[in-house]
Coordinates of C-alpha atoms and ligand atoms in Angstrom, one line a residue:
X272 CA 108.7 163.3 101.4
X273 CA 104.9 162.7 101.2
X274 CA 102.5 165.6 100.5
X275 CA 98.8 165.9 100.9
X276 CA 97.3 168.8 99.0
X277 CA 94.4 170.4 100.8
X278 CA 94.0 173.4 98.5
X279 CA 95.2 174.8 95.3
X280 CA 94.5 178.3 94.0
X281 CA 95.7 180.0 90.8
X282 CA 95.2 183.6 89.7
X283 CA 96.0 185.4 86.5
X284 CA 98.9 187.8 87.1
X285 CA 101.3 189.6 84.8
X286 CA 104.7 188.5 83.6
X287 CA 107.6 190.9 83.0
X288 CA 106.4 191.6 79.4
X289 CA 102.9 192.7 80.4
X290 CA 101.4 189.4 79.3
X291 CA 99.2 187.3 81.6
X292 CA 100.6 184.3 83.4
X293 CA 99.7 182.3 86.5
X294 CA 100.6 182.5 90.2
X295 CA 99.7 179.3 92.0
X296 CA 99.3 178.8 95.8
X297 CA 99.3 175.4 97.3
X298 CA 98.2 174.4 100.8
X299 CA 99.2 171.1 102.3
X300 CA 97.8 169.1 105.2
X301 CA 101.4 169.0 106.6
X302 CA 101.2 172.7 107.2
X303 CA 103.0 174.2 104.1
X304 CA 101.6 177.1 102.1
X305 CA 103.7 177.7 99.0
X306 CA 103.5 179.9 95.9
X307 CA 105.0 179.8 92.4
X308 CA 105.0 182.1 89.4
X309 CA 105.0 180.7 85.9
X310 CA 107.5 181.8 83.2
X311 CA 106.8 182.2 79.5
X312 CA 109.0 182.2 76.4
X313 CA 108.9 184.1 73.1
X314 CA 111.4 182.2 70.9
X315 CA 109.9 178.8 71.6
X316 CA 110.8 175.4 70.3
X317 CA 108.1 173.8 68.2
X318 CA 108.1 170.7 70.5
X319 CA 107.7 172.5 73.8
X320 CA 104.8 171.5 76.1
X321 CA 101.8 173.6 75.2
X322 CA 101.1 176.9 77.0
X323 CA 97.3 177.3 77.2
X324 CA 96.1 180.7 76.1
X325 CA 92.5 181.7 76.0
X326 CA 92.5 183.1 72.5
X327 CA 89.7 185.5 73.5
X328 CA 90.8 188.6 71.5
X329 CA 88.8 191.0 73.8
X330 CA 91.2 190.3 76.7
X331 CA 95.0 190.8 76.4
X332 CA 94.8 190.2 72.6
X333 CA 93.9 186.6 73.1
X334 CA 96.8 186.0 75.6
X335 CA 94.7 185.5 78.7
X336 CA 95.2 182.4 80.9
X337 CA 91.8 182.2 82.5
X338 CA 91.3 178.6 81.1
X339 CA 94.6 177.5 82.6
X340 CA 93.6 179.2 85.9
X341 CA 90.3 177.4 86.0
X342 CA 92.0 174.1 85.3
X343 CA 94.1 174.6 88.4
X344 CA 91.3 175.7 90.5
X345 CA 88.9 173.0 89.2
X346 CA 90.1 169.8 87.7
X347 CA 93.7 169.6 89.0
X348 CA 92.6 170.7 92.5
X349 CA 89.8 168.1 92.6
X350 CA 92.1 165.3 91.3
X351 CA 94.9 166.0 93.9
X352 CA 93.0 167.1 97.0
X353 CA 93.1 164.8 99.9
X354 CA 95.4 162.2 98.3
X355 CA 98.6 161.3 100.2
X356 CA 101.2 161.5 97.4
X357 CA 104.5 159.8 98.1
X358 CA 106.7 162.5 96.6
X359 CA 106.9 165.1 93.9
X360 CA 107.2 162.5 91.2
X361 CA 103.9 160.9 92.2
X362 CA 102.2 164.3 92.3
X363 CA 103.6 165.2 88.8
X364 CA 102.7 161.8 87.4
X365 CA 99.1 162.3 88.7
X366 CA 98.8 165.5 86.7
X367 CA 100.4 164.0 83.6
X368 CA 97.9 161.2 83.7
X369 CA 95.0 163.6 84.3
X370 CA 96.0 165.7 81.3
X371 CA 96.2 162.6 79.1
X372 CA 98.1 164.2 76.2
X373 CA 101.9 163.9 75.6
X374 CA 102.4 167.6 75.4
X375 CA 100.2 168.8 78.2
X376 CA 97.9 170.6 75.8
X377 CA 94.6 169.7 77.5
X378 CA 95.1 171.2 80.9
X379 CA 98.0 173.5 79.8
X380 CA 101.7 173.2 80.6
X381 CA 101.5 176.6 82.3
X382 CA 98.8 175.3 84.7
X383 CA 100.7 172.0 85.4
X384 CA 104.1 173.6 85.9
X385 CA 102.8 176.2 88.3
X386 CA 101.4 173.4 90.5
X387 CA 104.5 171.4 90.1
X388 CA 106.8 174.2 91.2
X389 CA 104.5 175.1 94.1
X390 CA 104.5 171.5 95.2
X391 CA 108.3 171.2 95.0
X392 CA 108.5 174.2 97.3
X393 CA 105.9 172.9 99.7
X394 CA 107.8 169.6 100.0
X395 CA 111.0 171.5 100.9
X396 CA 109.0 173.5 103.6
X397 CA 107.5 170.2 105.0
X398 CA 111.1 168.8 105.2
X399 CA 112.3 172.0 106.8
X400 CA 115.0 172.5 104.2
X401 CA 115.8 175.2 101.7
X402 CA 114.3 174.4 98.3
X403 CA 117.7 173.8 96.7
X404 CA 118.4 171.0 99.1
X405 CA 115.4 169.0 97.8
X406 CA 116.1 169.6 94.1
X407 CA 119.0 167.2 93.6
X408 CA 120.4 164.7 91.2
X409 CA 121.7 161.3 92.2
X410 CA 125.4 161.7 91.3
X411 CA 125.8 165.4 91.8
X412 CA 126.5 167.6 94.8
X413 CA 125.2 171.2 95.2
X414 CA 127.3 174.0 93.6
X415 CA 126.8 177.7 93.0
X416 CA 126.4 178.2 89.2
X417 CA 128.3 180.6 87.0
X418 CA 125.7 183.3 86.3
X419 CA 125.4 184.2 82.6
X420 CA 124.3 187.8 82.2
X421 CA 122.5 188.6 79.0
X422 CA 123.7 192.2 78.4
X423 CA 123.0 192.7 74.7
X424 CA 119.5 191.7 73.3
X425 CA 118.4 191.2 69.7
X426 CA 116.3 188.8 67.7
X427 CA 112.7 188.5 68.9
X428 CA 113.6 190.0 72.3
X429 CA 114.4 193.5 71.0
X430 CA 113.3 195.8 68.1
X431 CA 116.8 196.5 66.9
X432 CA 118.5 195.2 63.7
X433 CA 120.6 192.6 65.5
X434 CA 119.6 189.1 64.4
X435 CA 121.4 187.2 67.2
X436 CA 119.2 187.1 70.3
X437 CA 121.6 187.0 73.3
X438 CA 125.1 188.0 74.2
X439 CA 126.1 186.9 77.6
X440 CA 128.9 187.6 80.2
X441 CA 130.1 184.5 82.0
X442 CA 132.5 185.2 84.9
X443 CA 134.0 181.7 84.8
X444 CA 137.1 183.0 86.7
X445 CA 135.3 184.6 89.6
X446 CA 136.1 183.2 93.0
X447 CA 132.5 183.0 94.2
X448 CA 128.9 183.9 93.4
X449 CA 128.9 187.4 95.0
X450 CA 132.1 188.4 93.1
X451 CA 130.6 186.9 89.9
X452 CA 127.5 189.0 90.3
X453 CA 129.7 192.1 91.0
X454 CA 131.6 191.4 87.8
X455 CA 128.4 191.2 85.8
X456 CA 127.0 194.4 87.2
X457 CA 130.3 196.3 86.7
X458 CA 130.7 195.2 83.1
X459 CA 127.0 196.0 82.5
X460 CA 127.7 199.6 83.7
X461 CA 130.9 199.8 81.6
X462 CA 129.0 198.6 78.6
X463 CA 126.3 201.2 79.1
X464 CA 128.9 204.0 79.2
X465 CA 130.6 202.6 76.0
X466 CA 127.4 202.4 74.1
X467 CA 126.3 205.9 75.2
X468 CA 129.8 207.2 74.2
X469 CA 129.3 205.8 70.7
X470 CA 125.9 207.5 70.5
X471 CA 124.1 204.2 70.6
X472 CA 120.9 203.5 72.4
X473 CA 121.0 202.2 75.9
X474 CA 117.3 201.1 75.8
X475 CA 116.6 197.6 77.0
X476 CA 115.3 194.4 75.5
X477 CA 113.0 191.9 77.2
X478 CA 115.7 190.3 79.3
X479 CA 117.2 193.6 80.5
X480 CA 120.2 193.7 78.1
X481 CA 120.9 196.8 76.0
X482 CA 119.4 196.7 72.5
X483 CA 121.7 198.9 70.4
X484 CA 121.5 199.3 66.7
X485 CA 124.4 197.1 65.9
X486 CA 123.8 194.5 63.1
X487 CA 127.0 192.5 63.1
X488 CA 127.5 189.9 65.9
X489 CA 131.3 190.4 65.7
X490 CA 130.9 194.2 66.4
X491 CA 128.9 193.3 69.5
X492 CA 131.6 190.9 70.7
X493 CA 134.2 193.6 70.2
X494 CA 132.3 196.1 72.3
X495 CA 131.8 193.4 75.0
X496 CA 135.5 192.6 75.2
X497 CA 136.3 196.3 75.5
X498 CA 133.7 196.8 78.2
X499 CA 135.1 193.8 80.2
X500 CA 138.5 195.5 80.1
X501 CA 137.1 198.9 80.9
X502 CA 135.6 197.4 84.1
X503 CA 139.1 196.1 85.1
X504 CA 138.5 192.4 84.3
X505 CA 140.3 190.0 82.0
X506 CA 138.3 188.8 79.0
X507 CA 138.7 185.0 78.9
X508 CA 138.0 181.8 80.7
X509 CA 140.2 182.9 83.7
X510 CA 138.2 186.1 84.0
X511 CA 134.9 187.1 82.3
X512 CA 134.2 184.9 79.2
X513 CA 131.4 185.3 76.7
X514 CA 128.5 183.2 75.5
X515 CA 126.0 183.6 72.8
X516 CA 122.4 182.4 72.0
X517 CA 121.7 183.4 68.4
X518 CA 118.4 181.5 68.7
X519 CA 119.0 180.7 65.0
X520 CA 115.7 179.0 64.4
X521 CA 114.2 182.5 64.3
X522 CA 116.4 183.6 61.3
X523 CA 116.5 180.3 59.4
X524 CA 114.3 180.5 56.4
X525 CA 114.2 178.3 53.2
X526 CA 117.4 176.5 54.2
X527 CA 119.4 179.7 54.8
X528 CA 120.5 181.7 57.9
X529 CA 119.8 185.4 57.5
X530 CA 122.3 187.4 59.4
X531 CA 123.0 191.1 59.0
X532 CA 121.8 191.1 55.4
X533 CA 123.6 187.9 54.3
X534 CA 122.0 184.6 53.5
X535 CA 124.3 181.8 54.8
X536 CA 124.2 178.0 54.3
X537 CA 124.5 175.8 57.4
X538 CA 128.2 175.3 56.6
X539 CA 128.8 179.0 56.1
X540 CA 127.1 179.6 59.5
X541 CA 129.3 177.0 61.2
X542 CA 132.5 178.5 59.7
X543 CA 131.4 181.9 60.9
X544 CA 131.1 180.5 64.5
X545 CA 134.5 178.8 64.1
X546 CA 136.0 182.2 63.3
X547 CA 134.2 183.8 66.2
X548 CA 135.6 181.2 68.6
X549 CA 139.1 181.9 67.2
X550 CA 138.9 185.6 67.8
X551 CA 136.7 186.1 70.8
X552 CA 136.6 184.4 74.3
X553 CA 133.2 182.7 73.5
X554 CA 133.0 179.6 75.6
X555 CA 129.4 178.5 75.0
X556 CA 127.1 178.6 72.0
X557 CA 123.4 177.9 72.2
X558 CA 121.1 177.1 69.3
X559 CA 123.9 178.0 66.8
X560 CA 121.9 176.2 64.1
X561 CA 118.1 175.7 63.8
X562 CA 115.9 173.2 65.5
X563 CA 114.9 171.7 62.1
X564 CA 118.6 171.5 60.9
X565 CA 119.7 168.2 62.6
X566 CA 122.4 167.6 60.0
X567 CA 123.8 171.1 60.6
X568 CA 123.8 170.3 64.3
X569 CA 125.8 167.2 63.7
X570 CA 128.3 169.1 61.6
X571 CA 128.5 172.0 64.2
X572 CA 129.1 169.4 66.9
X573 CA 131.9 167.7 64.9
X574 CA 133.5 171.0 64.2
X575 CA 133.3 172.8 67.5
X576 CA 132.1 170.3 70.1
X577 CA 135.6 169.6 71.3
X578 CA 136.3 173.3 72.0
X579 CA 133.1 174.9 73.4
X580 CA 129.9 174.0 75.0
X581 CA 127.1 173.6 72.4
X582 CA 123.8 174.0 74.1
X583 CA 120.5 172.8 72.5
X584 CA 117.4 174.8 73.4
X585 CA 114.7 174.9 70.7
X586 CA 115.9 171.6 69.3
X587 CA 115.7 169.7 72.7
X588 CA 112.9 171.5 74.6
X589 CA 114.1 170.0 78.0
X590 CA 112.5 166.8 76.7
X591 CA 114.1 163.6 78.0
X592 CA 113.2 161.6 74.8
X593 CA 114.6 164.2 72.4
X594 CA 117.7 164.6 74.6
X595 CA 118.3 160.9 74.4
X596 CA 118.0 161.0 70.6
X597 CA 120.4 164.0 70.4
X598 CA 123.0 162.2 72.6
X599 CA 122.9 159.2 70.2
X600 CA 123.2 161.3 67.1
X601 CA 126.0 163.5 68.7
X602 CA 124.0 166.6 68.3
X603 CA 125.3 169.2 70.8
X604 CA 127.0 168.4 74.1
X605 CA 124.7 170.2 76.6
X606 CA 121.0 171.0 77.1
X607 CA 119.3 174.1 78.0
X608 CA 117.0 173.4 81.0
X609 CA 113.7 175.3 81.2
X610 CA 111.1 173.9 83.6
X611 CA 108.1 175.2 81.6
X612 CA 109.4 173.8 78.4
X613 CA 108.6 170.2 79.5
X614 CA 106.0 171.2 82.2
X615 CA 106.9 169.4 85.4
X616 CA 109.8 169.6 87.8
X617 CA 110.1 165.8 87.9
X618 CA 110.6 165.6 84.1
X619 CA 113.1 168.5 84.3
X620 CA 115.2 166.6 86.8
X621 CA 115.0 163.5 84.6
X622 CA 116.2 165.5 81.6
X623 CA 119.1 166.8 83.7
X624 CA 119.9 163.3 85.0
X625 CA 120.1 162.0 81.4
X626 CA 122.5 164.8 80.5
X627 CA 124.6 164.1 83.5
X628 CA 124.8 160.4 82.7
X629 CA 126.0 161.1 79.2
X630 CA 128.6 163.7 80.4
X631 CA 126.5 166.5 78.9
X632 CA 126.2 170.0 80.3
X633 CA 123.0 171.3 81.8
X634 CA 122.4 175.0 81.5
X635 CA 119.5 176.1 83.7
X636 CA 117.5 179.0 82.2
X637 CA 114.8 181.5 82.8
X638 CA 112.3 182.6 80.1
X639 CA 112.1 185.9 78.4
X640 CA 108.8 186.5 80.1
X641 CA 109.4 186.0 83.9
X642 CA 107.9 186.6 87.3
X643 CA 109.8 187.5 90.5
X644 CA 109.8 183.8 91.5
X645 CA 113.5 182.8 92.0
X646 CA 112.8 179.0 91.6
X647 CA 115.5 178.3 89.0
X648 CA 118.3 179.7 91.3
X649 CA 117.5 176.8 93.7
X650 CA 117.2 174.4 90.9
X651 CA 120.7 175.3 89.5
X652 CA 122.3 175.1 93.0
X653 CA 120.6 171.8 94.1
X654 CA 121.4 169.9 90.9
X655 CA 125.1 171.2 90.9
X656 CA 124.8 171.9 87.1
X657 CA 127.4 174.6 87.3
X658 CA 125.9 177.4 85.2
X659 CA 122.7 179.3 84.8
X660 CA 121.3 182.2 82.7
X661 CA 118.7 184.6 83.9
X662 CA 119.1 187.8 81.9
X663 CA 120.8 191.1 82.7
X664 CA 121.9 192.1 86.2
X665 CA 119.0 194.6 86.0
X666 CA 115.2 194.4 86.1
X667 CA 113.6 193.0 89.2
X668 CA 112.5 189.6 87.8
X669 CA 116.1 188.8 86.7
X670 CA 117.8 190.3 89.7
X671 CA 115.5 188.2 92.0
X672 CA 117.3 185.1 90.8
X673 CA 120.9 186.5 91.1
X674 CA 120.1 187.8 94.6
X675 CA 118.7 184.4 95.6
X676 CA 122.1 182.9 94.6
X677 CA 123.9 185.4 96.7
X678 CA 121.7 184.6 99.6
X679 CA 122.2 180.9 99.2
X680 CA 125.9 181.4 99.2
X681 CA 125.8 183.5 102.3
X682 CA 126.5 181.1 105.2
X683 CA 126.8 178.0 103.1
X684 CA 130.2 176.6 102.1
X685 CA 129.3 175.5 98.6
X686 CA 131.8 175.4 95.7
X687 CA 131.4 177.9 92.9
X688 CA 131.5 177.3 89.1
X689 CA 131.6 174.4 86.7
X690 CA 134.0 172.3 88.6
Ligands
LIG754 P1 112.6 182.5 75.3 O1 114.1 182.8 75.1 O2 112.4 182.5 76.8 O3 111.9 183.7 74.6 O4 112.3 181.2 74.6 C1 115.2 182.3 75.8 C2 116.1 181.5 75.0 O5 115.9 181.3 73.7 O6 117.0 180.9 75.5
LIG755 ZN1 117.7 179.8 73.6

């Protein structure tokens, strides 16, 4: 679907962590006016596309995005305005060329991704289709994803003593999206009561999960299994399963993994996960070992790749080139998918297509800093990737995405789950 941009306007707004980000509005000659909000991460991979921050310490401690805003309102707007672009790929390519770097560091990936998301939405409006219908992959049909609710937060997302960053509920056995969201919300409530009953804090981390003072990952998993049962569900793949993102690059120092006071080698860490998988219904492990530990990744994949989904986040950065290398080296069997990590919607879809072709999983994800834009809900449905994570079933910027999934399901007869 061709698009002719007539105007682009960005403004500095706040993300869910009180840090500045961009909202972009795009106006097209075909009559669409669309908007997008740009997400932002905290536990970032070193090879992510570059988020441009002003560095002016007198505003937001240097985190301002006025330069990125001016790049949208100036250079990008001037380059795109009035051109008839054949499709989203042509528009994204024009921005990549204009930027001229291979990591979007000149104009800023935050500027570029905001325009790309707004353009994707504008194109769906011009076509008269819901966004998810225009975000598709060649060999896949739309599906409603299994929502992964991050209900216990640690690592750099919370000030507690827990080293692992995310513990997630995955209602794999739910019959549909609405029931999956209900399961997530009910277990979240049961977990809150259980933590309070133990005298533990029910304060929240950045993604809306609880941040109790529990150091041991196994202790967290035990509380989660109990909470699933408290809420009347079965803990397991035919009910509510569990997933973890330790975000291990954050606790990997000098060749050791530092977990709850112990310093573990790669092999010790992998054996620890193998035990966890034996004892708990954990079906997915993201960033089990660090982005710099490719050998560890190979061994982790050989050890557990046949049993569970091993998702690469920091190591892959939604980058088609790195994903191809990982597929060749048998590093992981799935990629996390974050639009702002690579910086355009077109490259995100390309990363997903490469995974699909290799039989790899694609796990669509929010960032720890979010806006109320539910874009990724449509991305997950349209590409039929089968699973998505966007935080706890609490806090508006997370709930916006889950609610969007429920609204897509309403009136559409789409299959639910991984298929
Ligand atoms: P981030 O965390 O958005 O802070 O990078 C999410 C993740 O690690 O998956
Ligand atoms: Zn991650």
